[in-house]
XYZ file of C-alpha atoms in Angstrom:
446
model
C 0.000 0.000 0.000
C 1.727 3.551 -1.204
C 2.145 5.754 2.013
C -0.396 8.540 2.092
C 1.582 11.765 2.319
C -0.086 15.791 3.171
C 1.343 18.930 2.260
C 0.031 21.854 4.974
C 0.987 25.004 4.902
C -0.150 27.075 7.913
C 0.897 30.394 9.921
C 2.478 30.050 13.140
C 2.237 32.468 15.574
C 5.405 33.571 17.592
C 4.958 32.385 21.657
C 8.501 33.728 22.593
C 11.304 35.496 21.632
C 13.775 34.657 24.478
C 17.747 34.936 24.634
C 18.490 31.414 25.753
C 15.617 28.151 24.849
C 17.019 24.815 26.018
C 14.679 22.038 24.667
C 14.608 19.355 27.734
C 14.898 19.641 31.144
C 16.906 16.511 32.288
C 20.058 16.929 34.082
C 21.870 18.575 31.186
C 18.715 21.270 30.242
C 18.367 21.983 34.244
C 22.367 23.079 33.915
C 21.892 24.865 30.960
C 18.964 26.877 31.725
C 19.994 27.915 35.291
C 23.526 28.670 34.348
C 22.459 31.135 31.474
C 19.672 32.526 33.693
C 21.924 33.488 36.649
C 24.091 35.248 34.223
C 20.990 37.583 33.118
C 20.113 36.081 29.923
C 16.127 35.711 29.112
C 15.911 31.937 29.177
C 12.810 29.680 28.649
C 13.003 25.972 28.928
C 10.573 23.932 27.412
C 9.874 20.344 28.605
C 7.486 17.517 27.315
C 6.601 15.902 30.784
C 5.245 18.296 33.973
C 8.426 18.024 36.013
C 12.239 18.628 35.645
C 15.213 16.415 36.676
C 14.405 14.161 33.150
C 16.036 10.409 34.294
C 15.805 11.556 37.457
C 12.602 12.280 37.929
C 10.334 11.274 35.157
C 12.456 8.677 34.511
C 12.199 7.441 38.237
C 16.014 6.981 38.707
C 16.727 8.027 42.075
C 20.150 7.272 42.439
C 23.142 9.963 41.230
C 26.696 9.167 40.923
C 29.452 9.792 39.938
C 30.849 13.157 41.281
C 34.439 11.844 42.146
C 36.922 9.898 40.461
C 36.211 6.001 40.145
C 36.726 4.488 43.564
C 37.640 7.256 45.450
C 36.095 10.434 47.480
C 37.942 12.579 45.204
C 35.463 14.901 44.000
C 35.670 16.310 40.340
C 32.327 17.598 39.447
C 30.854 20.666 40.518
C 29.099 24.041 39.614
C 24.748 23.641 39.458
C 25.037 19.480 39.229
C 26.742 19.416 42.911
C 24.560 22.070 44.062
C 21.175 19.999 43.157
C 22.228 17.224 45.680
C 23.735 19.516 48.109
C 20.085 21.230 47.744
C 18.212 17.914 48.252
C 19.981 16.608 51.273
C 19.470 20.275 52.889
C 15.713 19.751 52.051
C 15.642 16.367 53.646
C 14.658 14.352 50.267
C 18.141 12.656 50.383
C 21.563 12.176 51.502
C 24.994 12.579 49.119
C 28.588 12.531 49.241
C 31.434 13.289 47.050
C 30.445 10.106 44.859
C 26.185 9.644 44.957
C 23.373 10.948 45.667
C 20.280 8.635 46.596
C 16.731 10.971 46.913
C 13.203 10.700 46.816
C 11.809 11.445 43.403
C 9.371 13.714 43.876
C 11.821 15.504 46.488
C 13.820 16.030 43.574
C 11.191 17.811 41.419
C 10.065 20.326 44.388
C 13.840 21.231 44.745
C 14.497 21.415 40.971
C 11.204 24.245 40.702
C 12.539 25.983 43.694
C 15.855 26.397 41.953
C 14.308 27.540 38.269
C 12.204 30.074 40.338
C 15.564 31.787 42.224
C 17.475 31.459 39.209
C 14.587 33.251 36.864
C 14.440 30.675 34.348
C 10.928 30.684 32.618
C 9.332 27.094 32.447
C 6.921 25.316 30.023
C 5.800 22.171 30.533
C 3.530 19.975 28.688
C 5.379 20.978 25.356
C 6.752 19.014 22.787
C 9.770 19.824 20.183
C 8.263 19.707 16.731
C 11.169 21.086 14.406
C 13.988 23.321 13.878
C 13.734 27.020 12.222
C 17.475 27.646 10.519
C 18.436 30.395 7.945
C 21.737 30.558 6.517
C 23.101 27.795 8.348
C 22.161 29.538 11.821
C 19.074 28.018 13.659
C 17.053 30.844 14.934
C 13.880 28.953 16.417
C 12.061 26.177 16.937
C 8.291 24.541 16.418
C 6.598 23.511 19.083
C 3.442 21.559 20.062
C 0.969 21.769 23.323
C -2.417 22.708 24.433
C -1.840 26.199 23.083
C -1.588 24.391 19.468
C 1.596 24.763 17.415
C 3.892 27.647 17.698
C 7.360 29.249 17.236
C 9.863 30.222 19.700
C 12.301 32.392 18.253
C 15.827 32.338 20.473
C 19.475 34.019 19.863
C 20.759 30.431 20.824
C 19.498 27.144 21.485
C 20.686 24.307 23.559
C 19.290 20.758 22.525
C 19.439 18.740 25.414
C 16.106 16.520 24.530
C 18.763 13.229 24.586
C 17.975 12.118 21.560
C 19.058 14.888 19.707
C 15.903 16.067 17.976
C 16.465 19.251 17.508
C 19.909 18.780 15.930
C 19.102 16.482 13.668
C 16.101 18.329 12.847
C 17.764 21.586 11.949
C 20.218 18.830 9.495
C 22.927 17.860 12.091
C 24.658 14.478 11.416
C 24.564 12.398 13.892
C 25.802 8.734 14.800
C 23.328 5.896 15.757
C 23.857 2.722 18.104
C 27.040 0.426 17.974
C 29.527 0.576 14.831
C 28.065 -2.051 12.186
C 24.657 -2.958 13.422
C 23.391 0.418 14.699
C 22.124 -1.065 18.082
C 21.535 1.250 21.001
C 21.863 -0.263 24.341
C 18.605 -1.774 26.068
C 15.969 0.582 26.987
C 14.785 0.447 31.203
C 11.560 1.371 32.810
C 12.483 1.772 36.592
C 10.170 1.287 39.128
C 10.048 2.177 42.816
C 8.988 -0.669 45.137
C 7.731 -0.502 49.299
C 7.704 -3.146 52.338
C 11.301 -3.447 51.730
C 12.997 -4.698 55.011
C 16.084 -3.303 53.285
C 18.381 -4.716 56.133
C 17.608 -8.234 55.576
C 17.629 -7.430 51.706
C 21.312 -6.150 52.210
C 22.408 -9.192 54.523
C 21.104 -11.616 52.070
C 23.044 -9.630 49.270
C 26.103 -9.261 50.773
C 28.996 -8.294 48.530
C 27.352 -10.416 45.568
C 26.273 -7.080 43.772
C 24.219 -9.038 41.161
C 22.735 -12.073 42.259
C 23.476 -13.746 38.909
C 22.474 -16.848 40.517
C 19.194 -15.970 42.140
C 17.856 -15.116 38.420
C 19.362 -18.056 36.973
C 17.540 -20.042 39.522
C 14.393 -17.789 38.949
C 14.580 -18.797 35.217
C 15.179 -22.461 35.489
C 12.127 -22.938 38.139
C 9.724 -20.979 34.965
C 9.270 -17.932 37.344
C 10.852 -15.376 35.418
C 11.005 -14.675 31.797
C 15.392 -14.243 30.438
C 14.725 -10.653 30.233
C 17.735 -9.785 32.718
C 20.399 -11.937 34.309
C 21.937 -9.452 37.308
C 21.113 -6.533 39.441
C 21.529 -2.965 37.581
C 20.697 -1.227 40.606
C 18.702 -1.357 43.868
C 18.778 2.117 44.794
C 18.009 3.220 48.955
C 17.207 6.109 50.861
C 17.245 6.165 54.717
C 14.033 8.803 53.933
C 12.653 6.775 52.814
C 13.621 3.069 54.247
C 10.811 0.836 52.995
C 11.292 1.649 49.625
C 13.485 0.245 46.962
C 13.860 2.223 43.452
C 14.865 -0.857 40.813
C 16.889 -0.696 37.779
C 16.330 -4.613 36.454
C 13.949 -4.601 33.494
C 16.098 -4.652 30.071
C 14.019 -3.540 26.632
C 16.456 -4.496 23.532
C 16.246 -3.337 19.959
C 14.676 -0.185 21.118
C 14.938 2.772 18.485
C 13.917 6.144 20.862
C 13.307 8.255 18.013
C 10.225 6.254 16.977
C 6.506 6.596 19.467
C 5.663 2.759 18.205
C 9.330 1.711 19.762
C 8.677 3.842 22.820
C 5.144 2.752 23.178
C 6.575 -1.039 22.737
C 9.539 -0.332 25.928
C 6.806 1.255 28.213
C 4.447 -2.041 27.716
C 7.012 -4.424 27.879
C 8.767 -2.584 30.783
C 5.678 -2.375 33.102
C 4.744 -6.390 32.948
C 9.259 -6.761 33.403
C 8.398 -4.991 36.364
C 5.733 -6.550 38.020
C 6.784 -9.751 37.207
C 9.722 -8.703 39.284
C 8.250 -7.905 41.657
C 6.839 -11.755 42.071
C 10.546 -12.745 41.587
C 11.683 -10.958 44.658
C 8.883 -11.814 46.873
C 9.708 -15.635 46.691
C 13.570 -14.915 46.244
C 14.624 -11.956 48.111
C 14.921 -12.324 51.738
C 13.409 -8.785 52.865
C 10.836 -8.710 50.063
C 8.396 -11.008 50.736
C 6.023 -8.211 51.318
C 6.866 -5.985 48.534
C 5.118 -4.255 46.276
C 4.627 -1.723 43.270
C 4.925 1.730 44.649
C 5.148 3.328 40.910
C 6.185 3.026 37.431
C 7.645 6.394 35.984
C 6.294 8.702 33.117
C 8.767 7.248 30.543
C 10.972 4.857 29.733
C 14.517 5.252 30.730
C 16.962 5.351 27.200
C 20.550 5.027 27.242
C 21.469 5.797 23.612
C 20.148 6.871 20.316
C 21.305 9.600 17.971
C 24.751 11.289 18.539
C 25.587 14.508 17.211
C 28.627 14.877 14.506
C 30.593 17.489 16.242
C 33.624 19.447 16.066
C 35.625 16.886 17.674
C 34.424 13.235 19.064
C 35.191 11.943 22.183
C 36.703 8.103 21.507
C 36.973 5.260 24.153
C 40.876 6.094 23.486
C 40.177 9.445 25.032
C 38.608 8.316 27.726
C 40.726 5.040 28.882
C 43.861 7.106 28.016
C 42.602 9.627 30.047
C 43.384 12.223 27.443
C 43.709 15.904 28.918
C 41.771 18.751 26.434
C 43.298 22.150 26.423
C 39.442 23.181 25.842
C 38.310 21.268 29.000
C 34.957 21.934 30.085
C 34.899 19.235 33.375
C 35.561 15.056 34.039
C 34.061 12.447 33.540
C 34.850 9.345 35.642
C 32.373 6.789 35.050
C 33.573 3.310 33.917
C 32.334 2.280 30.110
C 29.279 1.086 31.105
C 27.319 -0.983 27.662
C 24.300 -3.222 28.503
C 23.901 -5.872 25.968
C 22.468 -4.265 22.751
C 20.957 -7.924 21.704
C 20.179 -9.747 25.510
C 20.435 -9.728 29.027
C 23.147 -8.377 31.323
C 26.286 -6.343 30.375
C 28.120 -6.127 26.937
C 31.014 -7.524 26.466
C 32.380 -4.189 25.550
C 31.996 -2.757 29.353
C 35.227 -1.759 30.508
C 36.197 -1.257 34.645
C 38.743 0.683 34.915
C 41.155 1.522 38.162
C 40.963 3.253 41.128
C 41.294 6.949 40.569
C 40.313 6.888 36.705
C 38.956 10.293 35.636
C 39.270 12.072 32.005
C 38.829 15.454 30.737
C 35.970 16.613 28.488
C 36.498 19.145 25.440
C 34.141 21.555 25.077
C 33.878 20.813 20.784
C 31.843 17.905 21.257
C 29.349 20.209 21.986
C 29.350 21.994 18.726
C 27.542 20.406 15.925
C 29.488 20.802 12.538
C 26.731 21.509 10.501
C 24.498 24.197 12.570
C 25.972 28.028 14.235
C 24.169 29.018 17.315
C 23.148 26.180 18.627
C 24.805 23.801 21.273
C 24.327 20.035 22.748
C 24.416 18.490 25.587
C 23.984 15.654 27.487
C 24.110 12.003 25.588
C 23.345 13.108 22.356
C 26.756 15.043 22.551
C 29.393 14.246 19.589
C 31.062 10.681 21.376
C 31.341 7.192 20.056
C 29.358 4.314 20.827
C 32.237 3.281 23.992
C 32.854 6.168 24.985
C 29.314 7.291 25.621
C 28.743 4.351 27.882
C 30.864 6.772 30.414
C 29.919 10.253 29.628
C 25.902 9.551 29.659
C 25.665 9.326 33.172
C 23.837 11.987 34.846
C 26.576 14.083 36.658
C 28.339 14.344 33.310
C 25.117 15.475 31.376
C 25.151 18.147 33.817
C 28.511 18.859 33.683
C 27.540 19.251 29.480
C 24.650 21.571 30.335
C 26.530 24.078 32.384
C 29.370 24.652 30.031
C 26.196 24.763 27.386
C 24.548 27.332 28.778
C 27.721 29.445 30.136
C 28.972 29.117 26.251
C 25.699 30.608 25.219
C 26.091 33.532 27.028
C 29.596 34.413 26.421
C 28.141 33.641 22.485
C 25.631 36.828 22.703
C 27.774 38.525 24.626
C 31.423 38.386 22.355
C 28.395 38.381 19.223
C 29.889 35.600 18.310
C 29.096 32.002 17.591
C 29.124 29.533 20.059
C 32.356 27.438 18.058
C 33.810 30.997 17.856
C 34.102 32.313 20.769
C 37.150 32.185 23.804
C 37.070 29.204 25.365
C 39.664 30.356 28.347
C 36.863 33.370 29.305
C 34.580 29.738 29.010
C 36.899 28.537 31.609
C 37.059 31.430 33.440
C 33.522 31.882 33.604
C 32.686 27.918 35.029
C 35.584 28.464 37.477
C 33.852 31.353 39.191
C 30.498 29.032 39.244
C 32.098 26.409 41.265
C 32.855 23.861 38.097
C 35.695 21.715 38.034
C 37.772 22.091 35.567
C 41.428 21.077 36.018
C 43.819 19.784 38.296
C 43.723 22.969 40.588
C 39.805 22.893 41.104
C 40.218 19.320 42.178
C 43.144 20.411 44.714
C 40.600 23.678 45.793
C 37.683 21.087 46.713
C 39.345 18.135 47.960
């Protein structure tokens, strides 16, 4: 059957006109917008869900790490991302150290509006990206969708942190997609916060086997659970809250995030993971025998999908060499972490690496090739398929954001474009917002 096609031409009428628009407000858009609000740009930041924090909070991911160097207290990430879990432990919704922060979800969103309000960013929620305005290779606006109907936002930059990288690719961006030869992203996860968690017993049972490999195996063999997962991802705590368990288990391959019939697929498949899980631990788990669903989050956590081309790409080579960037923008620290694109459990690509590991980001993975005036950040940012197993963590995203929306600024205000302008005053600029950017920052905080 030929595909039915429409050609409509309609008026838009401009919403906005606004210095600064991030698209997304996940850890990296959060950065971005607050960071180019608090240095008096008008910035609007337009989300598709009715709360900030993205992964965090819509994504029901209540667990935060790294902000040190692998296995240490070393702490090498600062500016707005350590201020958010400084500002949830101070609001009793968590607790953090140099390395993690484990909080309440819906702690996390009160904080994250508090913050937006002090720092004068303007919000809209309940919007979705639609497409990219550009003229003469500059993009100048966007499309959007809500209740309002369709309209334009025009902005003197634009910061695409939507993780997928709409709006780049949109406005004609290359971009790079899954694993070198087959194009698979890494398994999709819909989190899901349990309660009755004796989370003592839980941990005694537990132990230091981190995984349970063999409690799923056994699960499996007996017919009681599906081979949708073969280890632990993550069984994140909070003493705020000490009945309840936040779970990163259910694993969603061959997941493309840029499609609604793929996303709509994960989000089905994810919810019956999860409470079939949740049946797994009652007659497994020592400590969950009265567990049960507490919630299932407004989307489906993704881990990879389109990558911008940029003016440089960060390479597993970078990162395990631990490559230092005159154009540094912060670290990254997180080992290369690739669930299996085709199954259960890890990739055989995941890479540990040793105590102390940290690497330097440059700011040109930022910078699409193809587009002036706008910027990228968090995992859609210009990396390869390894080394974006480290840098999509959320302290790093954040990290992204900040130097995004601090570039931004120092765009407009040098009236230049965001790959043109002096990326020491960049420097200088994060430095006096508490980011960590070199050696000395580390010595300064540590």
């Amino acid at each position: 059957m030929d595909e039915k096609v429409f050609k409509i031409t309609e008026e838009l009428k401009v919403a906005y006109e606004v210095d600064i628009l991030v698209v997304g407000g996940g850890p990296a858009g959060v950065s971005a917008a607050f960071s180019a609000s608090r240095l008096g740009m008008n910035t609007l930041l337009i989300e598709q869900f009715n709360c900030l924090g993205g992964v965090a909070t819509a994504g029901g991911h209540g667990h935060i790490c790294l902000y040190s160097s692998w296995g240490t207290n070393e702490r090498i990430v600062g500016g707005i991302t350590f201020e958010i879990a400084k500002r949830v432990t101070e609001a009793g919704f968590g607790v953090h150290n140099n390395s993690s922060l484990d909080f309440e979800v819906e702690g996390m969103k009160l904080v994250l509006e508090k913050m937006a309000e002090e720092s004068g960013v303007k919000l809209l929620y309940h919007t979705f990206f639609s497409d990219s305005i550009v003229e003469d290779g500059k993009i100048i606006g966007v499309i959007v969708q809500n209740k309002s109907g369709r309209q334009v936002i025009l902005a003197k930059r634009i910061i695409d942190c939507t993780g997928d990288g709409d709006v780049s690719a949109k406005a004609g961006c290359e971009f790079y997609f899954g694993e070198d030869g087959t194009g698979l992203c890494q398994p999709a996860t819909l989190m899901f916060t349990i309660g009755g968690v004796d989370y003592e017993r839980v941990r005694a049972f537990r132990g230091n086997d981190y995984k349970l490999e063999w409690v799923w195996k056994k699960a499996q063999e007996n017919g009681d659970m599906r081979p949708f997962q073969d280890q632990v991802m993550g069984w994140w705590w909070t003493p705020t809250r000490p009945d309840f368990l936040g779970i990163n288990f259910t694993h969603i391959n061959f997941i493309n995030s840029t499609k609604a019939e793929d996303l709509t697929k994960a989000t089905i498949e994810g919810r019956k993971q999860a409470y079939e899980s949740i049946e797994v631990f009652r007659k497994y788990i020592p400590g969950m025998e009265n567990c049960y669903m507490v919630s299932t989050p407004n989307t489906v956590g993704i881990r990879e999908s389109r990558r911008i081309k940029g003016e440089y790409t960060l390479t597993k080579d970078d990162v395990l060499n631990q490559r230092k960037f005159d154009n540094s923008i912060g670290y990254g620290s997180f080992f290369i972490d690739i669930h299996n694109v085709s199954g259960p459990g890890m990739d055989k690509k995941t890479i540990r690496p040793d105590k102390g590991f940290k690497y330097q980001i440059p700011y040109t993975i930022l910078v699409p090739k193809d587009v002036d005036n706008l910027l990228v950040a968090g995992r859609c940012v210009s990396v390869d398929h390894e080394a974006l197993g480290s840098l999509r963590v959320m302290p790093q995203c954040g990290v992204l954001g900040e130097a995004a929306g601090t570039a931004s600024v120092l765009s407009i205000q040098e009236n230049t474009t965001p790959r043109n302008i002096d990326i020491k005053k960049l420097q200088g600029m994060l430095k006096k917002q508490g980011c960590i950017i070199d050696e000395d920052d580390i010595a300064n905080e540590n």
